[in-house]
Amino acid sequence: MITPQGGPEPEREKHPAGEVAGLKAQGEWLLAEAGAADSGRKAQTVVKVPGLSVTLMALASGHGLAEHQAPGAATLLCLTGRVTLSTVEREWELGPEDLIAIPAERHRLTADTDALVLLTVRLD
């Protein structure tokens, strides 16, 4: 497949334990795809091992994830851009290199700018 920039699509398979996942090229590809998608988002699970899932997610500015409940204990790491994580009672603004443990309550995520985030979820 060819990316929107005309180059080959980066490797998109889940990386098993002991393999390195290069996030930069994958993130650039996902951001381009998110910008072209009606939903304004694109995600790819980059690591999935027993008990743990890591997903790289690209969000176009103004788009995000509607209110939902986390499937288990989870963290969100903002890699690039800015996002806002919100619950009914509180908001957290995250920028590059900011990490948060996602609250166990219902929440939503909105991209304040084009952004890449890394979602890690413990699978019970």
CSV table of C-alpha atoms in Angstrom, one decimal:
chain,number,residue,atom,x,y,z
A,1,MET,CA,0.0,0.0,0.0
A,2,ILE,CA,1.1,3.6,-0.7
A,3,THR,CA,0.9,6.3,2.0
A,4,PRO,CA,-0.6,9.7,1.4
A,5,GLN,CA,3.0,11.0,1.0
A,6,GLY,CA,3.6,8.6,-1.8
A,7,GLY,CA,5.9,6.2,0.1
A,8,PRO,CA,5.3,2.7,1.2
A,9,GLU,CA,3.1,2.1,4.2
A,10,PRO,CA,5.2,1.3,7.3
A,11,GLU,CA,5.0,-2.1,9.0
A,12,ARG,CA,1.7,-2.4,10.9
A,13,GLU,CA,1.9,-5.8,12.5
A,14,LYS,CA,1.8,-6.2,16.3
A,15,HIS,CA,5.2,-6.7,17.6
A,16,PRO,CA,5.7,-9.7,19.9
A,17,ALA,CA,7.9,-9.7,23.0
A,18,GLY,CA,11.5,-9.1,22.1
A,19,GLU,CA,10.9,-7.1,18.9
A,20,VAL,CA,11.3,-3.3,18.6
A,21,ALA,CA,8.3,-1.3,17.5
A,22,GLY,CA,9.4,1.8,15.6
A,23,LEU,CA,6.7,4.4,16.4
A,24,LYS,CA,7.9,7.4,14.4
A,25,ALA,CA,7.2,6.2,10.9
A,26,GLN,CA,4.0,4.4,12.0
A,27,GLY,CA,2.9,7.6,13.8
A,28,GLU,CA,3.5,9.8,10.7
A,29,TRP,CA,1.5,7.3,8.6
A,30,LEU,CA,-1.4,7.2,11.2
A,31,LEU,CA,-1.5,11.0,11.4
A,32,ALA,CA,-1.9,11.3,7.6
A,33,GLU,CA,-4.6,8.6,7.7
A,34,ALA,CA,-6.4,10.3,10.6
A,35,GLY,CA,-6.4,13.7,8.7
A,36,ALA,CA,-8.1,12.0,5.7
A,37,ALA,CA,-10.6,10.0,7.8
A,38,ASP,CA,-14.1,11.2,8.5
A,39,SER,CA,-13.7,10.2,12.1
A,40,GLY,CA,-10.4,12.2,12.4
A,41,ARG,CA,-8.7,9.3,14.0
A,42,LYS,CA,-6.7,6.2,13.2
A,43,ALA,CA,-5.2,3.6,15.5
A,44,GLN,CA,-3.0,0.6,15.4
A,45,THR,CA,-2.2,-1.9,18.1
A,46,VAL,CA,1.6,-2.1,18.1
A,47,VAL,CA,2.2,-4.5,20.9
A,48,LYS,CA,-0.1,-7.2,22.3
A,49,VAL,CA,1.2,-9.8,24.7
A,50,PRO,CA,-0.7,-11.7,27.4
A,51,GLY,CA,-2.2,-9.3,29.8
A,52,LEU,CA,-1.1,-6.1,27.9
A,53,SER,CA,-2.1,-4.1,24.8
A,54,VAL,CA,-0.3,-1.0,23.5
A,55,THR,CA,-2.1,1.1,20.8
A,56,LEU,CA,-0.7,4.0,18.9
A,57,MET,CA,-3.5,6.4,18.1
A,58,ALA,CA,-3.5,9.5,15.8
A,59,LEU,CA,-6.1,12.2,16.3
A,60,ALA,CA,-6.7,15.1,14.0
A,61,SER,CA,-7.3,18.4,15.7
A,62,GLY,CA,-10.8,18.7,17.1
A,63,HIS,CA,-11.5,15.0,16.9
A,64,GLY,CA,-11.2,12.3,19.5
A,65,LEU,CA,-13.0,9.5,21.3
A,66,ALA,CA,-16.5,9.9,22.6
A,67,GLU,CA,-17.3,9.2,26.3
A,68,HIS,CA,-16.5,5.6,27.2
A,69,GLN,CA,-15.5,3.3,30.0
A,70,ALA,CA,-11.9,2.0,30.0
A,71,PRO,CA,-11.8,-1.8,29.6
A,72,GLY,CA,-9.3,-2.1,32.4
A,73,ALA,CA,-6.4,-0.3,34.1
A,74,ALA,CA,-4.8,2.0,31.4
A,75,THR,CA,-2.4,4.8,30.8
A,76,LEU,CA,-2.2,7.5,28.1
A,77,LEU,CA,1.1,9.0,27.0
A,78,CYS,CA,1.0,12.0,24.7
A,79,LEU,CA,3.8,11.7,22.2
A,80,THR,CA,3.1,14.8,20.0
A,81,GLY,CA,0.6,17.5,19.9
A,82,ARG,CA,-1.9,18.3,22.7
A,83,VAL,CA,-5.0,16.4,23.9
A,84,THR,CA,-7.5,16.8,26.7
A,85,LEU,CA,-8.8,13.9,28.8
A,86,SER,CA,-12.1,14.7,30.4
A,87,THR,CA,-14.5,13.2,33.0
A,88,VAL,CA,-17.7,14.7,34.2
A,89,GLU,CA,-15.8,16.3,37.1
A,90,ARG,CA,-12.3,17.1,35.7
A,91,GLU,CA,-10.1,17.8,32.7
A,92,TRP,CA,-6.4,17.1,32.1
A,93,GLU,CA,-4.4,18.7,29.3
A,94,LEU,CA,-1.5,16.6,28.1
A,95,GLY,CA,1.3,17.7,25.9
A,96,PRO,CA,4.4,15.9,24.5
A,97,GLU,CA,5.8,13.4,27.0
A,98,ASP,CA,2.9,13.8,29.5
A,99,LEU,CA,1.6,10.6,31.0
A,100,ILE,CA,-1.6,9.9,32.9
A,101,ALA,CA,-3.2,6.9,34.5
A,102,ILE,CA,-6.7,7.0,33.0
A,103,PRO,CA,-9.4,7.3,35.7
A,104,ALA,CA,-11.7,4.3,36.1
A,105,GLU,CA,-14.7,6.4,35.5
A,106,ARG,CA,-16.3,7.3,32.1
A,107,HIS,CA,-14.1,9.7,30.1
A,108,ARG,CA,-13.5,11.2,26.7
A,109,LEU,CA,-10.4,12.3,24.8
A,110,THR,CA,-10.2,15.3,22.5
A,111,ALA,CA,-7.3,16.4,20.3
A,112,ASP,CA,-6.6,20.1,20.8
A,113,THR,CA,-4.0,19.9,17.9
A,114,ASP,CA,-3.1,17.0,15.7
A,115,ALA,CA,-1.7,14.5,18.2
A,116,LEU,CA,-0.2,11.1,18.6
A,117,VAL,CA,-0.9,9.2,21.8
A,118,LEU,CA,0.1,5.8,23.2
A,119,LEU,CA,-2.6,3.9,25.0
A,120,THR,CA,-1.5,1.0,27.3
A,121,VAL,CA,-4.2,-1.2,28.7
A,122,ARG,CA,-3.9,-4.1,31.1
A,123,LEU,CA,-6.0,-6.9,29.9
A,124,ASP,CA,-7.7,-8.9,32.6
